[in-house]
Coordinates of C-alpha atoms and ligand atoms in Angstrom, one line a residue:
M1 CA 129.6 100.6 117.0
R2 CA 132.1 98.6 115.0
H3 CA 132.7 101.4 112.4
F4 CA 133.6 104.8 113.8
P5 CA 132.5 107.6 111.5
I6 CA 135.1 110.3 110.9
Y7 CA 135.7 112.8 108.1
L8 CA 139.0 112.3 106.2
D9 CA 140.8 115.2 104.7
L10 CA 141.4 114.1 101.1
K11 CA 142.7 117.4 99.7
G12 CA 145.5 116.7 97.4
R13 CA 145.8 113.1 98.7
K14 CA 146.0 110.0 96.5
V15 CA 143.1 107.6 96.4
V16 CA 143.5 104.5 94.2
V17 CA 140.6 102.6 92.6
S18 CA 141.3 99.1 91.3
G19 CA 138.6 98.5 88.6
A20 CA 137.5 100.9 85.9
G21 CA 134.3 99.2 84.8
A22 CA 130.6 99.9 85.6
F23 CA 131.0 98.3 89.0
A24 CA 133.4 101.1 90.0
L25 CA 131.2 104.0 88.8
P26 CA 129.2 104.7 92.0
K27 CA 132.4 105.0 94.1
L28 CA 134.1 107.1 91.4
R29 CA 131.2 109.5 91.3
L30 CA 131.6 110.0 95.1
L31 CA 135.3 110.3 94.9
L32 CA 135.1 112.9 92.2
K33 CA 133.2 115.2 94.6
T34 CA 136.2 115.2 96.9
E35 CA 139.5 117.1 96.4
A36 CA 141.5 113.8 96.2
V37 CA 143.9 112.9 93.4
V38 CA 142.0 109.8 92.0
E39 CA 144.0 107.1 90.2
V40 CA 142.1 104.3 88.5
Y41 CA 143.5 101.0 87.2
G42 CA 141.7 98.5 85.1
A43 CA 141.3 97.1 81.6
D44 CA 137.9 97.6 79.9
A45 CA 137.3 101.0 81.3
A46 CA 133.7 102.3 81.2
P47 CA 133.1 105.2 78.8
E48 CA 132.3 107.5 81.7
V49 CA 135.7 106.7 83.3
K50 CA 137.5 107.4 80.0
A51 CA 135.7 110.7 79.6
W52 CA 136.6 111.7 83.2
A53 CA 140.2 110.8 82.4
Q54 CA 140.1 113.0 79.3
E55 CA 138.7 115.9 81.3
G56 CA 141.6 115.5 83.7
R57 CA 139.3 114.7 86.6
L58 CA 141.1 111.4 87.3
R59 CA 144.1 109.5 86.1
L60 CA 143.4 106.3 84.3
D61 CA 145.7 103.4 83.5
E62 CA 144.0 100.7 81.5
R63 CA 145.7 97.7 83.0
A64 CA 145.4 95.8 86.3
L65 CA 146.8 97.4 89.4
A66 CA 150.4 96.3 90.1
A67 CA 152.7 96.4 93.0
G68 CA 154.0 99.9 93.5
D69 CA 151.0 101.7 92.1
A70 CA 149.5 102.4 95.5
G71 CA 152.5 104.1 97.0
G72 CA 151.5 107.1 99.0
A73 CA 147.7 106.3 98.7
V74 CA 145.5 106.9 101.8
L75 CA 142.6 104.9 100.5
L76 CA 142.3 102.0 98.1
Y77 CA 139.1 100.7 96.7
G78 CA 138.8 97.2 95.2
A79 CA 136.0 97.6 92.6
N80 CA 136.8 94.9 90.1
D81 CA 133.7 92.8 90.8
D82 CA 136.2 89.9 90.7
E83 CA 137.4 88.2 93.8
A84 CA 140.9 87.4 92.7
L85 CA 141.6 90.8 91.3
D86 CA 140.1 92.5 94.4
R87 CA 142.2 90.3 96.8
R88 CA 145.3 91.2 94.9
A89 CA 144.4 94.9 95.0
A90 CA 143.8 94.6 98.7
E91 CA 147.3 93.1 99.2
I92 CA 148.9 95.9 97.2
G93 CA 147.0 98.5 99.1
R94 CA 147.8 97.2 102.5
A95 CA 151.5 96.8 101.6
A96 CA 151.4 100.5 100.7
G97 CA 149.8 101.4 104.0
A98 CA 146.5 102.5 102.5
L99 CA 143.1 101.7 104.1
V100 CA 141.4 99.2 102.0
N101 CA 137.7 98.9 101.0
I102 CA 136.5 96.0 98.8
V103 CA 133.1 97.1 97.4
D104 CA 130.2 95.1 98.7
N105 CA 132.5 93.0 101.0
L106 CA 132.3 94.1 104.6
E107 CA 134.6 91.5 106.0
E108 CA 137.5 92.3 103.6
S109 CA 137.1 96.0 104.2
E110 CA 138.9 98.2 106.7
F111 CA 136.5 101.0 106.2
I112 CA 133.1 101.4 104.6
T113 CA 131.7 104.3 102.7
P114 CA 128.4 105.6 104.2
A115 CA 125.4 106.8 102.3
I116 CA 126.0 110.5 102.0
V117 CA 123.7 113.5 101.8
D118 CA 125.8 116.2 100.1
R119 CA 125.1 119.8 100.9
D120 CA 128.7 120.8 100.7
P121 CA 130.2 122.0 103.1
V122 CA 127.5 120.2 105.1
T123 CA 127.6 116.5 104.6
V124 CA 125.6 113.9 106.4
A125 CA 127.0 110.3 106.5
I126 CA 124.6 107.4 107.2
G127 CA 125.9 104.0 108.0
T128 CA 124.2 100.8 109.1
E129 CA 127.3 98.7 109.3
G130 CA 126.0 96.9 106.3
A131 CA 123.0 95.6 108.2
A132 CA 120.2 97.5 106.4
P133 CA 121.1 99.3 103.2
V134 CA 117.5 99.9 102.4
L135 CA 117.0 101.7 105.8
A136 CA 120.1 103.8 105.0
R137 CA 118.5 104.9 101.7
K138 CA 115.3 105.8 103.5
I139 CA 117.1 107.8 106.1
K140 CA 119.1 109.5 103.3
A141 CA 115.8 110.4 101.6
D142 CA 114.4 111.8 104.8
V143 CA 117.5 113.8 105.5
E144 CA 117.6 115.2 102.0
E145 CA 114.0 116.4 102.4
M146 CA 115.0 118.0 105.7
L147 CA 118.0 119.9 104.3
P148 CA 117.0 122.0 101.3
P149 CA 119.6 122.4 98.6
S150 CA 120.3 125.9 99.9
T151 CA 121.7 124.5 103.1
G152 CA 125.2 124.4 101.7
L153 CA 125.1 128.0 100.5
L154 CA 123.8 129.3 103.8
A155 CA 126.6 127.4 105.6
R156 CA 129.2 128.9 103.2
I157 CA 127.9 132.4 103.8
A158 CA 127.9 131.8 107.5
E159 CA 131.5 130.8 107.3
T160 CA 132.6 134.1 105.8
F161 CA 130.7 135.9 108.6
R162 CA 132.1 133.9 111.5
A163 CA 134.9 136.4 112.3
A164 CA 132.4 139.3 112.4
V165 CA 130.2 137.4 114.9
T166 CA 133.1 137.1 117.4
V167 CA 132.0 140.6 118.7
L168 CA 129.3 138.7 120.5
P169 CA 130.2 137.0 123.8
E170 CA 131.1 133.4 123.3
G171 CA 128.4 130.8 124.3
R172 CA 124.7 131.5 124.3
A173 CA 124.7 134.8 122.5
R174 CA 126.6 133.5 119.6
R175 CA 124.7 130.3 119.5
N176 CA 121.4 132.1 119.5
F177 CA 122.6 134.3 116.7
W178 CA 123.4 131.3 114.5
S179 CA 120.3 129.4 115.5
R180 CA 118.1 132.3 114.3
Y181 CA 120.1 132.5 111.1
F182 CA 119.9 128.8 110.3
A183 CA 116.3 128.2 111.7
S184 CA 114.7 130.9 109.6
E185 CA 116.4 134.2 108.9
G186 CA 119.0 132.9 106.4
Q187 CA 116.5 131.0 104.2
R188 CA 114.0 133.9 104.3
A189 CA 116.6 136.4 103.1
L190 CA 117.8 134.0 100.4
D191 CA 114.3 133.5 99.1
R192 CA 113.7 137.3 99.1
G193 CA 116.9 138.6 97.5
G194 CA 119.5 135.9 97.0
E195 CA 123.0 135.8 98.4
A196 CA 123.3 139.6 98.8
A197 CA 120.2 139.7 100.9
V198 CA 121.5 137.0 103.2
R199 CA 124.7 139.0 103.8
Q200 CA 122.7 142.1 104.4
R201 CA 120.4 140.3 106.9
L202 CA 123.4 138.9 108.8
S203 CA 124.7 142.5 109.3
T204 CA 121.4 143.8 110.6
M205 CA 121.0 140.8 112.8
L206 CA 124.3 141.5 114.4
D207 CA 123.5 145.1 115.0
E208 CA 120.2 144.1 116.6
V209 CA 121.8 141.6 119.0
G210 CA 124.6 143.9 119.9
A211 CA 122.1 146.4 121.1
S212 CA 120.3 144.0 123.5
A213 CA 121.1 143.3 127.1
D214 CA 123.0 140.5 128.8
P215 CA 121.6 137.0 128.6
K216 CA 119.6 135.8 131.6
G217 CA 119.8 132.3 132.9
Q218 CA 116.7 130.2 133.6
V219 CA 115.7 126.7 134.7
A220 CA 113.2 124.4 132.9
L221 CA 111.9 121.7 135.1
I222 CA 111.2 119.0 132.5
G223 CA 109.4 115.7 132.6
T224 CA 111.2 113.3 130.3
G225 CA 108.5 110.6 130.5
P226 CA 108.9 106.9 131.4
G227 CA 112.1 106.3 129.4
D228 CA 111.3 105.8 125.8
P229 CA 112.6 109.0 124.1
E230 CA 109.6 109.0 121.7
L231 CA 107.4 109.6 124.7
M232 CA 109.0 113.0 125.4
T233 CA 107.1 116.1 124.5
L234 CA 108.4 118.3 121.6
K235 CA 108.9 121.0 124.1
A236 CA 111.0 118.8 126.5
R237 CA 113.1 117.8 123.5
R238 CA 113.7 121.4 122.4
L239 CA 114.6 122.7 125.8
L240 CA 117.0 119.8 126.4
Q241 CA 118.6 120.5 123.0
E242 CA 119.0 124.1 123.9
A243 CA 120.3 123.6 127.4
D244 CA 123.8 124.6 128.6
V245 CA 123.6 122.6 131.8
V246 CA 121.6 119.4 132.3
L247 CA 120.8 118.1 135.8
Y248 CA 119.3 114.7 135.6
D249 CA 117.7 112.0 137.8
T250 CA 118.5 108.3 137.8
L251 CA 115.2 107.6 136.0
V252 CA 116.3 109.5 132.9
T253 CA 117.5 107.0 130.4
P254 CA 120.7 107.3 128.4
E255 CA 118.8 107.5 125.1
I256 CA 117.2 110.7 126.3
L257 CA 120.5 112.2 127.6
E258 CA 121.9 111.6 124.1
L259 CA 119.6 114.4 122.9
A260 CA 121.6 117.0 124.8
R261 CA 124.1 119.1 123.0
R262 CA 127.6 117.6 123.1
E263 CA 129.0 120.8 124.8
A264 CA 126.3 120.8 127.5
V265 CA 127.5 120.2 131.1
M266 CA 125.8 117.0 132.2
I267 CA 125.4 116.5 136.0
H268 CA 123.9 113.4 137.5
V269 CA 121.9 114.4 140.6
G270 CA 120.3 110.9 141.0
K271 CA 118.5 110.1 144.2
K272 CA 116.3 107.2 145.0
G273 CA 112.7 108.1 145.2
Y274 CA 112.3 107.4 148.9
G275 CA 114.1 107.4 152.2
K276 CA 116.6 110.1 153.2
S277 CA 116.9 112.6 150.4
V278 CA 120.3 112.7 148.8
A279 CA 121.1 116.3 149.0
Q280 CA 118.0 118.1 147.6
D281 CA 119.7 121.3 148.8
E282 CA 122.7 120.4 146.6
I283 CA 120.5 120.0 143.5
N284 CA 118.9 123.4 144.2
R285 CA 122.2 125.0 144.7
L286 CA 123.6 123.6 141.4
A287 CA 120.5 124.8 139.4
I288 CA 120.7 128.3 141.0
E289 CA 124.4 128.7 140.6
H290 CA 124.4 127.8 136.9
A291 CA 121.3 129.9 136.1
R292 CA 122.9 132.9 137.9
A293 CA 125.9 132.5 135.6
G294 CA 123.5 132.9 132.6
A295 CA 123.0 129.3 131.7
H296 CA 119.8 127.7 130.5
V297 CA 119.5 124.8 132.9
A298 CA 117.4 121.7 132.0
R299 CA 116.4 120.0 135.2
L300 CA 115.3 116.5 133.9
K301 CA 113.0 114.4 136.0
G302 CA 111.7 111.0 135.0
G303 CA 108.0 110.8 134.1
D304 CA 106.0 113.9 135.0
P305 CA 107.7 116.3 137.4
V306 CA 104.3 117.1 139.0
I307 CA 104.0 113.6 140.3
F308 CA 106.3 112.5 143.1
G309 CA 108.9 114.7 141.7
R310 CA 109.6 117.1 144.7
L311 CA 108.9 119.9 142.2
D312 CA 107.6 122.4 144.8
E313 CA 110.8 122.2 146.8
E314 CA 112.8 123.1 143.7
I315 CA 110.4 125.9 142.7
E316 CA 110.6 127.4 146.2
A317 CA 114.3 127.5 146.1
L318 CA 114.3 129.1 142.6
D319 CA 111.8 131.7 143.7
E320 CA 113.9 132.5 146.7
A321 CA 116.9 133.0 144.4
G322 CA 114.8 135.1 142.0
I323 CA 115.5 132.7 139.1
E324 CA 113.1 132.4 136.2
W325 CA 111.6 128.9 135.8
E326 CA 109.0 126.9 133.8
V327 CA 107.6 123.5 134.2
V328 CA 107.2 121.1 131.3
P329 CA 104.9 118.2 132.1
G330 CA 105.7 114.7 131.0
I331 CA 104.0 111.3 130.7
T332 CA 103.9 109.7 134.1
A333 CA 104.8 106.1 134.8
A334 CA 101.2 105.2 135.6
S335 CA 100.1 106.3 132.1
A336 CA 102.9 104.4 130.5
A337 CA 102.2 101.3 132.6
A338 CA 98.5 101.3 131.7
A339 CA 99.4 101.8 128.0
G340 CA 101.8 98.9 128.4
I341 CA 99.1 96.5 129.5
G342 CA 96.5 97.9 127.1
K343 CA 94.1 99.0 129.8
S344 CA 92.6 102.3 130.8
L345 CA 93.3 103.7 134.3
T346 CA 89.6 104.7 134.6
R347 CA 86.5 103.0 133.3
R348 CA 82.9 103.8 133.2
G349 CA 81.1 101.6 135.7
R350 CA 84.3 100.3 137.3
N351 CA 86.2 103.1 138.8
S352 CA 85.3 106.8 138.4
S353 CA 88.4 107.9 140.4
L354 CA 92.0 106.8 140.3
N355 CA 94.3 106.9 143.3
I356 CA 97.9 107.8 142.8
L357 CA 99.8 106.6 145.7
T358 CA 103.3 106.3 146.9
G359 CA 104.5 103.3 148.9
H360 CA 106.9 105.6 150.8
D361 CA 107.0 109.1 152.1
V362 CA 109.3 111.0 154.4
D363 CA 108.2 109.0 157.5
G364 CA 108.6 105.6 155.9
F365 CA 105.7 103.4 154.6
A366 CA 102.9 105.8 153.6
E367 CA 99.5 105.5 155.2
Q368 CA 96.5 105.8 153.0
D369 CA 92.7 105.7 153.2
W370 CA 92.8 101.9 153.2
Q371 CA 89.1 101.6 153.8
K372 CA 88.3 103.4 150.6
L373 CA 90.9 101.6 148.6
A374 CA 89.7 98.2 149.8
R375 CA 86.2 98.8 148.3
P376 CA 85.4 96.6 145.2
G377 CA 86.1 98.4 141.9
S378 CA 88.7 100.8 143.3
A379 CA 91.9 101.3 141.4
A380 CA 95.3 102.7 142.2
A381 CA 98.6 103.3 140.6
I382 CA 101.2 102.8 143.3
Y383 CA 104.6 104.4 142.8
M384 CA 107.7 103.4 144.9
G385 CA 105.7 100.5 146.2
L386 CA 108.2 97.6 146.0
K387 CA 109.7 97.9 149.4
A388 CA 106.3 98.6 150.9
S389 CA 104.4 95.8 149.1
T390 CA 103.9 93.6 152.1
F391 CA 102.7 96.5 154.1
I392 CA 100.3 97.6 151.3
Q393 CA 99.0 94.1 150.8
G394 CA 98.5 93.6 154.5
R395 CA 96.7 96.9 155.1
L396 CA 94.4 96.4 152.1
M397 CA 93.4 92.9 153.2
M398 CA 93.0 94.0 156.8
H399 CA 90.5 96.6 155.6
G400 CA 88.5 93.9 153.8
A401 CA 89.9 94.0 150.3
D402 CA 89.2 90.8 148.3
P403 CA 92.5 88.8 148.0
S404 CA 91.5 88.0 144.4
T405 CA 91.5 91.7 143.3
P406 CA 93.7 91.8 140.2
V407 CA 97.1 93.5 140.6
T408 CA 99.5 94.2 137.7
I409 CA 103.1 95.2 138.2
V410 CA 104.7 97.0 135.3
E411 CA 108.5 97.3 135.6
N412 CA 110.5 99.6 133.2
A413 CA 107.3 100.8 131.5
S414 CA 107.8 101.9 127.9
R415 CA 111.4 100.7 127.8
D416 CA 112.7 97.7 125.8
S417 CA 113.1 95.9 129.2
Q418 CA 109.5 96.3 130.1
K419 CA 108.2 93.5 132.2
V420 CA 104.6 92.8 133.3
V421 CA 103.6 90.6 136.1
S422 CA 99.9 89.9 136.5
T423 CA 98.7 88.6 139.8
V424 CA 96.1 89.0 142.5
L425 CA 96.3 91.0 145.8
G426 CA 96.7 87.9 147.9
S427 CA 99.8 86.8 145.9
L428 CA 101.4 90.2 145.4
E429 CA 104.4 89.6 147.6
H430 CA 105.1 86.3 146.1
A431 CA 104.6 87.5 142.5
L432 CA 107.1 90.3 143.0
K433 CA 109.7 87.9 144.3
T434 CA 109.2 85.2 141.7
G435 CA 108.9 87.7 138.9
G436 CA 112.3 89.1 139.9
I437 CA 111.0 92.7 139.9
L438 CA 113.7 95.2 140.9
G439 CA 112.1 98.4 139.7
P440 CA 111.4 101.0 138.7
A441 CA 107.9 99.6 138.8
V442 CA 104.4 100.8 139.1
I443 CA 101.9 98.5 140.9
L444 CA 98.5 98.8 139.3
Y445 CA 96.0 97.8 141.9
G446 CA 92.6 96.7 140.5
L447 CA 93.7 96.3 136.9
K448 CA 94.7 93.3 134.9
P449 CA 96.4 93.3 131.4
H450 CA 94.4 93.1 128.2
A451 CA 93.7 89.5 127.3
A452 CA 95.2 89.8 123.8
L453 CA 98.6 90.8 125.2
G454 CA 99.4 87.1 125.7
V455 CA 101.1 85.9 128.8
L456 CA 104.3 84.1 128.3
E457 CA 105.0 82.6 131.6
T458 CA 102.9 81.6 134.6
I459 CA 104.4 81.6 138.1
A460 CA 103.3 78.6 140.0
P461 CA 101.8 78.0 142.5
T462 CA 100.0 81.4 142.8
G463 CA 98.9 81.8 139.2
A464 CA 100.8 85.1 138.8
Q465 CA 101.7 85.5 135.2
V466 CA 104.7 87.3 133.7
R467 CA 105.2 88.8 130.4
T468 CA 108.6 90.3 129.5
G469 CA 110.5 92.2 127.0
T470 CA 108.0 93.2 124.4
R471 CA 106.0 96.4 124.4
Ligands
SAH501 N1 107.8 111.7 138.4 C1 107.8 110.2 138.1 C2 107.7 109.4 139.4 C3 108.9 109.5 140.3 S1 108.9 108.5 141.7 C4 106.6 109.9 137.2 O1 105.8 110.7 137.0 O2 106.6 108.8 136.7 C5 109.8 107.1 141.2 C6 108.8 105.9 140.9 O3 108.2 106.1 139.6 C7 109.4 104.6 140.8 O4 109.7 104.0 142.0 C8 108.4 103.8 140.0 O5 107.3 103.5 140.9 C9 107.9 104.9 139.1 N2 108.5 104.8 137.8 C10 109.2 105.8 137.1 N3 109.5 105.4 135.9 C11 109.0 104.2 135.7 C12 109.0 103.3 134.6 N4 109.6 103.5 133.5 N5 108.3 102.1 134.8 C13 107.7 101.8 135.9 N6 107.7 102.6 137.0 C14 108.3 103.8 136.9

């Protein structure tokens, strides 16, 4: 992020615009929405600018900006559409200590003006660092659609009611009150009876909430999917956005954590998926402690919590502590991996069952029904299988599996860094090494990628093929 978005208080402060022609109009229109004192310099002023000057909305001097004009200005815009004039304006502005923006010239500007959705006092600023103005306009249109024109009015009424709502305890109770108001109650009252009805509704809502009991904490055990935030369920997203405390695993990506409220307490309780558990008791203790204090806890787990997620242990602990909980399923890594290679995990005539295996369990490498797995046509999604790959390969071949059975490894499924290695059982070990697979990865036994996906690299001498990067 090269440009850091902030909101600048312009009340009563001087903003200078060098240039009074048509080129300066868009910026002037924006500035006139603010409470700044706007001073415009430039010969050949556009009729609109002259009219604004006459109405007293800005001060116009119909001559070029000169040294001394920018004294005390906080911002200076160069909008002459003339390189020499703009350069001179920038010098004058900088000498006066103002931040300078040259319209349509990113490199010469110290700040840029974002696209703005104006629902005063609610404003949304959209910036793309100059990279994609068309995208900014599209986002602006989307946001405008999302925020009805009444948004500003509802926010202003809320502001006048803020002091009254302090009778509710700080935190969840107040937040819930305002969420209800902004999500539905406010707009409904406005449609029914205008501003007066909104004020009336706020009063009755406050009475209703005041009469109800203390808030109760709870824990949502949420599957966040394989990493791509778009692969989260709507419910997972909502509960994450509402959470006071977030306990998250290593597999949960930063893009997903971004969705939490800024005030939420974020606690990393990462543990590797195998071997000695890193303080499962500690995770349980944290969830219980926060829920007891009335918090809504989001316990985020990569993929689907019902698959290799140690879900039962956490539920038992919550039951014992008498804490309310719910489970939100997610997209498991095997589904994302199969989607990533364009193949189905089951197929009529090939495999009518799918094995979901772990390479590791509490006792080390996990034993399986190797005989069954070794049969032609069987398919398995192997989780946590990297360390155990030699063991798995050996066991399967010992039980008669064909060394030419296709095996596909999908690392970082659904993420930008997704990597696919396509090989055969006899070369699994070698392919993992040469493919530089570090995990997290799912080994899809019995499946090969869709032909159209195009393989970019072939690992000699085994014929294993690697495809990276693209989804
Ligand atoms: N509950 C998770 C699995 C947790 S066990 C789920 O349903 O996906 C951890 C293992 O999941 C990793 O060792 C790896 O085998 C697999 N895994 C998780 N996320 C993955 C991803 N994005 N790509 C590939 N494998 C992943």
